[in-house]
C-alpha cells in the first residue's frame, strides 16, 4: 500500500515525486515507468544502424526523463507557450510554478544562461516579424543541450532512488476505480499497486493508453487540436540573426488561404534531425547539443487543426498521416522545397546536388504532397514564404522538408483547478499525455502543482 502511485517518469512525474518527497518525506511513493533507467536508454539508429529497427519500446521516447530526455533540453520560461496551465489557475500562479521548477533544474545541474531576456533586441525582431504578418512570442529559454539534459535527469533519478520505489520496464494496464474513487492500478504483469492517490503522467507516448483507459472509466475528455507538419532543415546562417539572440523563435502565422494557425516549434540551431518510433510508426523530431554542432538548423512547422463533433480520435488521425509517409518511404520522407513547388519528388541525386547535407541520412527522398493533406500543405508553404521575409533563404529551393512531424497529444482530460479528474476522486492527470501541457517546463510545473495539492490533503 502506497500513499501515492505515479505513472510515467517524464518531467511531470519526476517533479511530482520530487515535491512529494520534500513535503512528505515519510510517505511511500511508487513511480511506474515502462522504459529503462536513464543510463540504460539508447537508440540503435543513433548508434550506427542504417535504418530504425522499430524497437518494441523506442529508446528515444520511453524511459526515465520521457520523450524530452534526448531532446535538446529547452526550458521555455513563460506561461505563453508550452501548455494550458493558465486555464486552471492565475497567470501569477503559473509563473511561480515555472520559476520554482526552473530552480529545481538549476539545483540538479542546469546551465545558468537564459536566452531572450534583452527586450530591446526582442522588440526589434518582433517589429520585423510583424511586417511579415508573423507574431513573435516572448519566450526566454534556458538551453541545456542533450548531454547536459541527461546529466540533470540522472541526478534527479539518483536522488529519488533513495526516497521512493522506482519500477522500470513495467507498464500500467488498468486503473482500479471503486465507488468513483481511484484505489491504484494494475500492471501489465498482473500485479496490483494499491495507493491512496494516483497521478497519471504518461507523456505523449502514453497518450493513447490514457485516452482509452479514461474513456472506459467515463472520465470526461474534450478534443485537443491536432498538430501535423514537417521539420525544416536549412543552413544555420539563415536563422543565425534570430537564433544568436533568442536561441528559439516562437513564431505564429495565420495562413491567408485557410486561416489556419501555423507555428514554429522546437528550433535547434546547429542541430540534427532525428527519427522517433511511436508504436511502430516513424516520426521526425530535432535535437541540438551543448558541445557537438552541425552546419544546419532545424525546426518544426506545425499546423493546428480543430475538428468538430463527432470526431474524437486526434491521435489516430496523426498516426494515419504519419503511416502514409512510412508506407511511401519505408520511414521518414525528405523533399527539397523547390521540388515540392515544382510538383516532383526529390531523388537521391537531387538531394546530393543540394547545398545542404541532410543530418538524418536514413530519410528517403520522396514527395510529401502525396502524404500531407492539401490544406495543411498550403498553410506550410505560405508560412515558409512569410519566414523568408525575416530570414532570407528560408524559402530556398534547397531547403529540406522532413515528414511527418506530429504531436500525439491525447484528448484533453476534464480536470478541476487542482488537476484532479472530474468524476474520479484522488486521481490526477498531468503533463503532455493528459493534454494539459506541451513542453518540459510546464509539464514539470504541473507535477509540482498536483503534488502540493495531494500533500495539502
Short mmCIF file of C-alpha atoms in Angstrom, two decimals:
data_model
loop_
_atom_site.label_atom_id
_atom_site.label_comp_id
_atom_site.label_asym_id
_atom_site.label_seq_id
_atom_site.Cartn_x
_atom_site.Cartn_y
_atom_site.Cartn_z
CA UNK A 1 0.00 0.00 0.00
CA UNK A 2 1.41 3.36 -1.12
CA UNK A 3 0.41 6.90 -0.35
CA UNK A 4 0.94 7.90 -4.00
CA UNK A 5 1.39 5.96 -7.24
CA UNK A 6 2.78 7.87 -10.22
CA UNK A 7 2.53 6.57 -13.80
CA UNK A 8 5.27 7.95 -16.05
CA UNK A 9 8.80 9.16 -15.34
CA UNK A 10 8.78 12.12 -17.65
CA UNK A 11 9.24 15.64 -16.27
CA UNK A 12 5.67 15.77 -14.89
CA UNK A 13 6.03 12.51 -12.95
CA UNK A 14 9.57 13.24 -11.80
CA UNK A 15 8.73 16.70 -10.45
CA UNK A 16 5.64 15.35 -8.70
CA UNK A 17 7.89 12.82 -6.95
CA UNK A 18 10.48 15.46 -6.07
CA UNK A 19 7.87 17.71 -4.48
CA UNK A 20 6.17 14.92 -2.53
CA UNK A 21 9.49 13.74 -1.07
CA UNK A 22 10.18 17.32 0.00
CA UNK A 23 6.79 17.94 1.63
CA UNK A 24 6.06 14.43 2.92
CA UNK A 25 9.39 12.59 3.25
CA UNK A 26 7.75 9.85 5.31
CA UNK A 27 5.25 8.92 2.58
CA UNK A 28 5.57 5.78 0.48
CA UNK A 29 5.66 6.64 -3.22
CA UNK A 30 5.97 4.32 -6.24
CA UNK A 31 6.81 5.57 -9.73
CA UNK A 32 5.94 3.28 -12.67
CA UNK A 33 7.93 3.69 -15.92
CA UNK A 34 7.66 1.31 -18.86
CA UNK A 35 11.08 2.24 -20.20
CA UNK A 36 14.65 1.90 -18.92
CA UNK A 37 16.65 3.83 -16.38
CA UNK A 38 18.36 6.89 -17.84
CA UNK A 39 21.77 5.22 -18.07
CA UNK A 40 20.34 2.26 -19.98
CA UNK A 41 18.37 4.20 -22.57
CA UNK A 42 19.75 4.02 -26.10
CA UNK A 43 18.76 4.38 -29.73
CA UNK A 44 20.27 1.91 -32.19
CA UNK A 45 19.72 4.34 -35.06
CA UNK A 46 21.85 6.94 -33.29
CA UNK A 47 24.48 4.28 -32.64
CA UNK A 48 25.05 3.49 -36.29
CA UNK A 49 22.15 1.40 -37.59
CA UNK A 50 21.28 2.32 -41.17
CA UNK A 51 17.53 2.02 -40.54
CA UNK A 52 15.37 2.27 -37.44
CA UNK A 53 14.76 -1.31 -36.17
CA UNK A 54 11.37 -0.24 -34.70
CA UNK A 55 12.19 -1.32 -31.16
CA UNK A 56 9.23 -2.52 -29.10
CA UNK A 57 9.86 0.45 -26.79
CA UNK A 58 11.54 3.37 -28.52
CA UNK A 59 14.62 4.37 -26.54
CA UNK A 60 14.15 8.00 -27.56
CA UNK A 61 10.61 8.16 -26.20
CA UNK A 62 10.41 5.69 -23.31
CA UNK A 63 12.35 5.62 -20.07
CA UNK A 64 13.46 7.90 -17.28
CA UNK A 65 13.06 11.51 -18.44
CA UNK A 66 10.37 10.70 -21.01
CA UNK A 67 10.45 11.86 -24.61
CA UNK A 68 12.26 15.02 -23.54
CA UNK A 69 15.33 13.21 -22.21
CA UNK A 70 17.11 13.14 -25.58
CA UNK A 71 15.71 16.46 -26.72
CA UNK A 72 17.93 19.49 -26.58
CA UNK A 73 16.55 20.41 -23.17
CA UNK A 74 14.92 23.78 -23.81
CA UNK A 75 13.15 25.25 -20.80
CA UNK A 76 10.76 27.92 -22.09
CA UNK A 77 10.27 30.17 -19.08
CA UNK A 78 6.88 31.71 -19.82
CA UNK A 79 3.23 30.67 -19.44
CA UNK A 80 2.57 31.86 -23.03
CA UNK A 81 3.88 28.71 -24.72
CA UNK A 82 4.20 25.09 -23.77
CA UNK A 83 0.84 24.36 -22.24
CA UNK A 84 -2.52 25.34 -20.82
CA UNK A 85 -1.82 25.65 -17.09
CA UNK A 86 -3.23 29.17 -17.06
CA UNK A 87 -6.63 27.63 -17.84
CA UNK A 88 -6.60 26.11 -14.34
CA UNK A 89 -5.03 28.88 -12.26
CA UNK A 90 -3.96 32.50 -12.40
CA UNK A 91 -1.06 33.58 -14.57
CA UNK A 92 0.79 34.65 -11.42
CA UNK A 93 0.45 31.14 -10.02
CA UNK A 94 1.75 29.59 -13.26
CA UNK A 95 4.71 31.97 -13.25
CA UNK A 96 5.50 30.98 -9.66
CA UNK A 97 5.37 27.29 -10.56
CA UNK A 98 7.59 27.82 -13.62
CA UNK A 99 10.14 29.77 -11.57
CA UNK A 100 10.13 27.06 -8.91
CA UNK A 101 10.51 24.23 -11.45
CA UNK A 102 13.33 26.16 -13.12
CA UNK A 103 15.11 26.50 -9.76
CA UNK A 104 14.98 22.71 -9.39
CA UNK A 105 16.56 22.23 -12.81
CA UNK A 106 19.33 24.59 -11.69
CA UNK A 107 19.72 22.68 -8.44
CA UNK A 108 20.30 19.45 -10.33
CA UNK A 109 22.80 20.88 -12.79
CA UNK A 110 21.13 23.05 -15.46
CA UNK A 111 23.09 25.86 -17.10
CA UNK A 112 22.81 29.43 -15.84
CA UNK A 113 22.45 31.20 -19.21
CA UNK A 114 18.99 32.27 -20.37
CA UNK A 115 18.41 33.47 -23.94
CA UNK A 116 15.88 36.12 -24.99
CA UNK A 117 16.00 38.39 -21.94
CA UNK A 118 17.16 41.53 -23.81
CA UNK A 119 13.83 43.24 -24.51
CA UNK A 120 15.38 45.83 -26.85
CA UNK A 121 16.63 43.06 -29.13
CA UNK A 122 13.33 41.21 -28.83
CA UNK A 123 11.29 44.31 -29.79
CA UNK A 124 13.35 44.82 -32.93
CA UNK A 125 12.89 41.21 -34.08
CA UNK A 126 9.21 41.47 -33.12
CA UNK A 127 8.93 44.54 -35.38
CA UNK A 128 10.48 42.68 -38.30
CA UNK A 129 8.16 39.73 -37.71
CA UNK A 130 5.05 41.91 -37.63
CA UNK A 131 5.93 43.34 -41.05
CA UNK A 132 5.80 39.76 -42.35
CA UNK A 133 2.44 39.13 -40.60
CA UNK A 134 4.15 36.90 -38.04
CA UNK A 135 3.59 37.03 -34.29
CA UNK A 136 6.74 36.59 -32.22
CA UNK A 137 6.02 35.27 -28.73
CA UNK A 138 8.37 36.43 -25.99
CA UNK A 139 9.80 33.21 -24.58
CA UNK A 140 13.03 33.32 -22.57
CA UNK A 141 14.81 29.97 -22.98
CA UNK A 142 17.26 28.11 -20.77
CA UNK A 143 19.07 25.69 -23.07
CA UNK A 144 20.62 22.61 -21.52
CA UNK A 145 21.68 20.65 -24.60
CA UNK A 146 21.07 16.91 -24.89
CA UNK A 147 24.20 15.90 -22.99
CA UNK A 148 23.56 18.20 -20.03
CA UNK A 149 19.86 17.33 -20.01
CA UNK A 150 20.78 13.68 -19.50
CA UNK A 151 23.10 14.63 -16.63
CA UNK A 152 20.36 16.65 -14.91
CA UNK A 153 17.87 13.79 -15.24
CA UNK A 154 20.45 11.31 -13.94
CA UNK A 155 20.99 13.49 -10.87
CA UNK A 156 17.23 13.54 -10.22
CA UNK A 157 17.00 9.79 -10.67
CA UNK A 158 19.89 9.16 -8.26
CA UNK A 159 18.26 11.38 -5.64
CA UNK A 160 14.85 9.74 -5.92
CA UNK A 161 16.38 6.25 -5.88
CA UNK A 162 16.95 6.80 -2.15
CA UNK A 163 13.50 8.28 -1.46
CA UNK A 164 10.88 6.32 -3.41
CA UNK A 165 10.27 3.00 -5.18
CA UNK A 166 11.04 3.22 -8.91
CA UNK A 167 9.72 0.41 -11.10
CA UNK A 168 11.20 0.29 -14.62
CA UNK A 169 10.26 -1.92 -17.58
CA UNK A 170 6.68 -2.36 -16.42
CA UNK A 171 3.53 -0.64 -17.69
CA UNK A 172 0.24 0.43 -16.21
CA UNK A 173 -2.56 -1.65 -17.73
CA UNK A 174 -5.72 -0.57 -15.92
CA UNK A 175 -6.83 1.82 -13.20
CA UNK A 176 -8.58 0.45 -10.12
CA UNK A 177 -11.66 2.60 -9.56
CA UNK A 178 -14.16 1.78 -6.82
CA UNK A 179 -17.16 3.92 -5.90
CA UNK A 180 -15.89 6.79 -8.08
CA UNK A 181 -12.55 6.87 -6.27
CA UNK A 182 -9.20 5.63 -7.55
CA UNK A 183 -7.59 2.89 -5.47
CA UNK A 184 -4.48 2.24 -7.54
CA UNK A 185 -3.70 0.38 -10.74
CA UNK A 186 -2.98 -2.98 -12.32
CA UNK A 187 0.35 -3.51 -14.09
CA UNK A 188 0.84 -5.38 -17.36
CA UNK A 189 2.31 -8.31 -15.39
CA UNK A 190 -0.94 -8.66 -13.43
CA UNK A 191 0.40 -7.10 -10.22
CA UNK A 192 -1.85 -4.73 -8.29
CA UNK A 193 -0.49 -1.45 -6.93
CA UNK A 194 -2.75 -0.02 -4.23
CA UNK A 195 -2.44 3.68 -3.43
CA UNK A 196 -4.44 6.43 -1.78
CA UNK A 197 -3.65 8.85 -4.62
CA UNK A 198 -2.73 8.14 -8.24
CA UNK A 199 -1.04 10.58 -10.61
CA UNK A 200 -1.23 9.82 -14.35
CA UNK A 201 1.66 11.39 -16.28
CA UNK A 202 2.24 9.06 -19.26
CA UNK A 203 3.60 11.64 -21.70
CA UNK A 204 2.81 11.70 -25.41
CA UNK A 205 3.96 8.11 -25.73
CA UNK A 206 1.21 7.04 -23.34
CA UNK A 207 -1.47 9.43 -24.54
CA UNK A 208 -3.30 6.72 -26.48
CA UNK A 209 -3.42 4.47 -23.39
CA UNK A 210 -4.70 7.35 -21.26
CA UNK A 211 -7.48 8.16 -23.72
CA UNK A 212 -8.72 4.57 -23.85
CA UNK A 213 -8.43 3.98 -20.09
CA UNK A 214 -10.17 7.20 -19.13
CA UNK A 215 -12.91 6.53 -21.65
CA UNK A 216 -13.57 3.12 -20.08
CA UNK A 217 -13.86 4.77 -16.67
CA UNK A 218 -16.14 7.50 -18.05
CA UNK A 219 -13.69 10.26 -17.18
CA UNK A 220 -14.57 13.33 -19.23
CA UNK A 221 -12.34 14.42 -22.11
CA UNK A 222 -12.50 17.04 -24.86
CA UNK A 223 -10.72 17.04 -28.21
CA UNK A 224 -7.36 18.71 -28.43
CA UNK A 225 -6.14 20.34 -31.63
CA UNK A 226 -4.22 18.01 -33.94
CA UNK A 227 -0.69 19.25 -34.71
CA UNK A 228 0.66 17.90 -38.01
CA UNK A 229 3.52 19.25 -40.08
CA UNK A 230 7.10 18.94 -41.24
CA UNK A 231 10.58 19.51 -39.89
CA UNK A 232 12.51 22.14 -41.82
CA UNK A 233 16.30 21.94 -42.22
CA UNK A 234 18.39 24.73 -43.71
CA UNK A 235 21.88 26.23 -43.43
CA UNK A 236 22.48 27.60 -39.93
CA UNK A 237 23.42 31.13 -41.18
CA UNK A 238 19.86 31.60 -42.50
CA UNK A 239 18.39 31.79 -38.98
CA UNK A 240 21.57 32.89 -37.19
CA UNK A 241 20.42 36.54 -36.83
CA UNK A 242 17.50 35.21 -34.77
CA UNK A 243 18.97 32.18 -33.01
CA UNK A 244 22.10 34.02 -31.87
CA UNK A 245 19.88 36.43 -29.92
CA UNK A 246 16.80 34.41 -28.96
CA UNK A 247 18.04 30.84 -29.46
CA UNK A 248 14.47 29.78 -30.27
CA UNK A 249 12.00 31.99 -32.12
CA UNK A 250 8.38 31.16 -31.30
CA UNK A 251 6.59 32.45 -34.40
CA UNK A 252 2.87 32.13 -35.16
CA UNK A 253 1.24 32.73 -38.54
CA UNK A 254 -2.33 32.55 -39.83
CA UNK A 255 -2.28 31.34 -43.42
CA UNK A 256 -4.20 33.61 -45.81
CA UNK A 257 -5.81 30.79 -47.79
CA UNK A 258 -7.43 28.84 -44.94
CA UNK A 259 -6.74 30.96 -41.87
CA UNK A 260 -5.09 28.01 -40.10
CA UNK A 261 -2.58 28.65 -37.33
CA UNK A 262 0.95 27.56 -38.20
CA UNK A 263 3.71 27.77 -35.62
CA UNK A 264 7.40 27.11 -35.33
CA UNK A 265 8.29 24.52 -32.74
CA UNK A 266 11.48 23.08 -31.25
CA UNK A 267 14.13 25.16 -33.03
CA UNK A 268 17.59 23.58 -32.98
CA UNK A 269 20.46 25.87 -34.03
CA UNK A 270 23.38 23.83 -35.44
CA UNK A 271 21.42 20.70 -34.52
CA UNK A 272 20.36 17.49 -36.20
CA UNK A 273 17.12 15.91 -37.38
CA UNK A 274 16.26 12.59 -35.71
CA UNK A 275 13.76 9.77 -36.19
CA UNK A 276 11.44 8.53 -33.46
CA UNK A 277 9.25 5.45 -33.24
CA UNK A 278 5.69 5.76 -31.93
CA UNK A 279 4.34 2.23 -31.65
CA UNK A 280 5.93 1.19 -34.94
CA UNK A 281 5.23 4.49 -36.73
CA UNK A 282 8.30 6.53 -37.68
CA UNK A 283 8.03 10.27 -36.99
CA UNK A 284 10.59 13.06 -37.15
CA UNK A 285 11.97 15.40 -34.49
CA UNK A 286 15.06 17.53 -33.88
CA UNK A 287 17.83 17.82 -31.29
CA UNK A 288 20.74 20.13 -30.57
CA UNK A 289 23.68 19.72 -28.25
CA UNK A 290 25.70 21.79 -25.85
CA UNK A 291 29.02 20.81 -27.45
CA UNK A 292 28.52 18.94 -30.76
CA UNK A 293 27.37 21.14 -33.66
CA UNK A 294 26.38 20.74 -37.30
CA UNK A 295 26.21 23.25 -40.15
CA UNK A 296 22.40 23.17 -40.17
CA UNK A 297 19.49 24.49 -38.15
CA UNK A 298 16.16 22.69 -37.97
CA UNK A 299 12.70 23.44 -36.61
CA UNK A 300 9.17 22.14 -36.97
CA UNK A 301 6.29 23.84 -38.72
CA UNK A 302 3.06 22.56 -37.21
CA UNK A 303 -0.46 23.24 -38.43
CA UNK A 304 -3.06 23.12 -35.67
CA UNK A 305 -6.42 21.74 -36.75
CA UNK A 306 -9.51 21.70 -34.55
CA UNK A 307 -12.24 19.30 -35.59
CA UNK A 308 -15.92 19.29 -34.80
CA UNK A 309 -18.05 16.50 -33.41
CA UNK A 310 -18.31 13.57 -33.86
CA UNK A 311 -14.51 13.44 -34.39
CA UNK A 312 -12.88 12.02 -31.26
CA UNK A 313 -9.62 10.45 -32.43
CA UNK A 314 -6.87 13.10 -32.81
CA UNK A 315 -4.12 10.58 -32.09
CA UNK A 316 -5.36 8.12 -34.71
CA UNK A 317 -5.61 10.95 -37.24
CA UNK A 318 -1.97 11.91 -36.72
CA UNK A 319 -0.88 8.28 -36.79
CA UNK A 320 -2.68 7.75 -40.09
CA UNK A 321 -0.89 10.64 -41.82
CA UNK A 322 2.50 9.55 -40.45
CA UNK A 323 1.85 5.96 -41.53
CA UNK A 324 1.25 7.16 -45.12
CA UNK A 325 4.77 8.63 -45.17
CA UNK A 326 6.11 5.35 -43.79
CA UNK A 327 4.25 3.44 -46.50
CA UNK A 328 5.79 5.51 -49.30
CA UNK A 329 9.31 5.80 -47.93
CA UNK A 330 9.77 2.92 -45.52
CA UNK A 331 10.21 5.52 -42.78
CA UNK A 332 10.82 9.28 -42.92
CA UNK A 333 10.40 11.15 -46.21
CA UNK A 334 12.58 14.15 -47.17
CA UNK A 335 11.92 16.59 -50.00
CA UNK A 336 13.55 19.77 -51.24
CA UNK A 337 11.24 22.78 -51.10
CA UNK A 338 11.93 23.52 -54.76
CA UNK A 339 10.92 20.01 -55.79
CA UNK A 340 7.69 20.35 -53.81
CA UNK A 341 6.85 23.60 -55.59
CA UNK A 342 7.69 22.06 -58.99
CA UNK A 343 5.38 19.12 -58.31
CA UNK A 344 8.10 16.48 -58.48
CA UNK A 345 9.53 14.04 -55.99
CA UNK A 346 13.05 14.52 -54.69
CA UNK A 347 15.58 11.87 -55.67
CA UNK A 348 18.88 10.86 -54.06
CA UNK A 349 20.66 12.65 -56.91
CA UNK A 350 18.76 15.89 -56.35
CA UNK A 351 19.37 15.75 -52.60
CA UNK A 352 23.07 15.11 -53.18
CA UNK A 353 23.36 18.08 -55.53
CA UNK A 354 21.93 20.46 -52.92
CA UNK A 355 23.90 22.90 -50.79
CA UNK A 356 22.52 21.21 -47.65
CA UNK A 357 23.66 17.81 -46.39
CA UNK A 358 20.78 16.11 -44.56
CA UNK A 359 21.59 15.27 -40.95
CA UNK A 360 19.06 12.41 -40.99
CA UNK A 361 20.80 10.22 -43.54
CA UNK A 362 18.24 7.40 -43.39
CA UNK A 363 15.38 9.62 -44.67
CA UNK A 364 14.05 8.55 -48.06
CA UNK A 365 13.83 11.21 -50.82
CA UNK A 366 10.21 11.42 -51.97
CA UNK A 367 7.09 13.53 -52.36
CA UNK A 368 5.36 14.91 -49.28
CA UNK A 369 2.40 16.17 -51.30
CA UNK A 370 1.25 12.54 -51.53
CA UNK A 371 1.05 12.42 -47.71
CA UNK A 372 0.14 15.77 -46.18
CA UNK A 373 -3.43 16.96 -46.85
CA UNK A 374 -3.72 19.89 -49.27
CA UNK A 375 -4.98 22.27 -46.61
CA UNK A 376 -2.04 21.71 -44.24
CA UNK A 377 0.50 21.69 -47.09
CA UNK A 378 -0.79 25.02 -48.40
CA UNK A 379 -0.50 26.56 -44.94
CA UNK A 380 3.07 25.25 -44.54
CA UNK A 381 4.14 26.69 -47.90
CA UNK A 382 2.64 30.07 -47.03
CA UNK A 383 4.43 30.02 -43.65
CA UNK A 384 7.79 29.34 -45.34
CA UNK A 385 7.33 32.38 -47.57
CA UNK A 386 6.43 34.51 -44.54
CA UNK A 387 9.54 33.31 -42.69
CA UNK A 388 11.65 34.13 -45.74
CA UNK A 389 10.88 37.81 -45.18
CA UNK A 390 12.60 37.88 -41.78
CA UNK A 391 15.15 35.12 -42.51
CA UNK A 392 16.03 35.34 -46.22
CA UNK A 393 16.90 31.90 -47.54
CA UNK A 394 14.15 30.05 -45.69
CA UNK A 395 12.16 29.56 -48.91
CA UNK A 396 15.23 28.44 -50.84
CA UNK A 397 14.74 25.62 -53.35
CA UNK A 398 17.36 23.67 -51.36
CA UNK A 399 15.56 23.87 -48.01
CA UNK A 400 14.74 20.36 -46.80
CA UNK A 401 11.34 19.28 -45.51
CA UNK A 402 11.08 16.05 -43.49
CA UNK A 403 7.80 14.31 -42.77
CA UNK A 404 5.90 13.60 -40.83
CA UNK A 405 6.20 15.57 -37.60
CA UNK A 406 3.12 15.04 -35.48
CA UNK A 407 2.47 15.71 -31.80
CA UNK A 408 0.38 12.96 -30.22
CA UNK A 409 -1.48 14.93 -27.58
CA UNK A 410 -4.31 12.99 -26.06
CA UNK A 411 -7.82 14.27 -25.87
CA UNK A 412 -7.65 16.83 -23.08
CA UNK A 413 -8.84 15.46 -19.76
CA UNK A 414 -11.55 17.39 -17.94
CA UNK A 415 -9.88 18.48 -14.71
CA UNK A 416 -10.55 20.66 -11.70
CA UNK A 417 -8.33 23.62 -10.88
CA UNK A 418 -6.29 21.19 -8.77
CA UNK A 419 -5.67 18.93 -11.83
CA UNK A 420 -7.88 16.24 -10.31
CA UNK A 421 -10.13 14.37 -12.71
CA UNK A 422 -13.80 15.23 -12.71
CA UNK A 423 -15.81 12.25 -11.50
CA UNK A 424 -12.99 10.14 -10.00
CA UNK A 425 -11.61 11.35 -6.69
CA UNK A 426 -7.89 11.29 -5.84
CA UNK A 427 -6.93 10.72 -9.49
CA UNK A 428 -4.74 13.44 -11.02
CA UNK A 429 -3.71 13.84 -14.67
CA UNK A 430 -0.70 15.98 -15.58
CA UNK A 431 1.83 16.67 -18.32
CA UNK A 432 1.66 16.36 -22.10
CA UNK A 433 -0.10 12.99 -22.13
CA UNK A 434 -3.11 14.48 -20.36
CA UNK A 435 -3.32 17.31 -22.87
CA UNK A 436 -2.51 19.81 -20.11
CA UNK A 437 0.99 20.81 -21.25
CA UNK A 438 3.16 20.89 -24.37
CA UNK A 439 6.69 21.25 -23.13
CA UNK A 440 9.25 20.45 -20.46
CA UNK A 441 8.82 23.33 -18.06
CA UNK A 442 5.01 23.41 -17.86
CA UNK A 443 4.95 19.61 -17.58
CA UNK A 444 7.36 19.91 -14.66
CA UNK A 445 5.24 22.69 -13.12
CA UNK A 446 2.07 20.58 -13.42
CA UNK A 447 3.79 17.83 -11.43
CA UNK A 448 4.69 20.27 -8.67
CA UNK A 449 1.13 21.61 -8.52
CA UNK A 450 -0.51 18.18 -8.28
CA UNK A 451 1.98 17.10 -5.60
CA UNK A 452 1.28 20.18 -3.49
CA UNK A 453 -2.48 19.58 -3.70
CA UNK A 454 -2.11 15.96 -2.65
CA UNK A 455 0.24 16.77 0.23
CA UNK A 456 -2.08 19.52 1.46
CA UNK A 457 -4.83 16.93 1.94
#
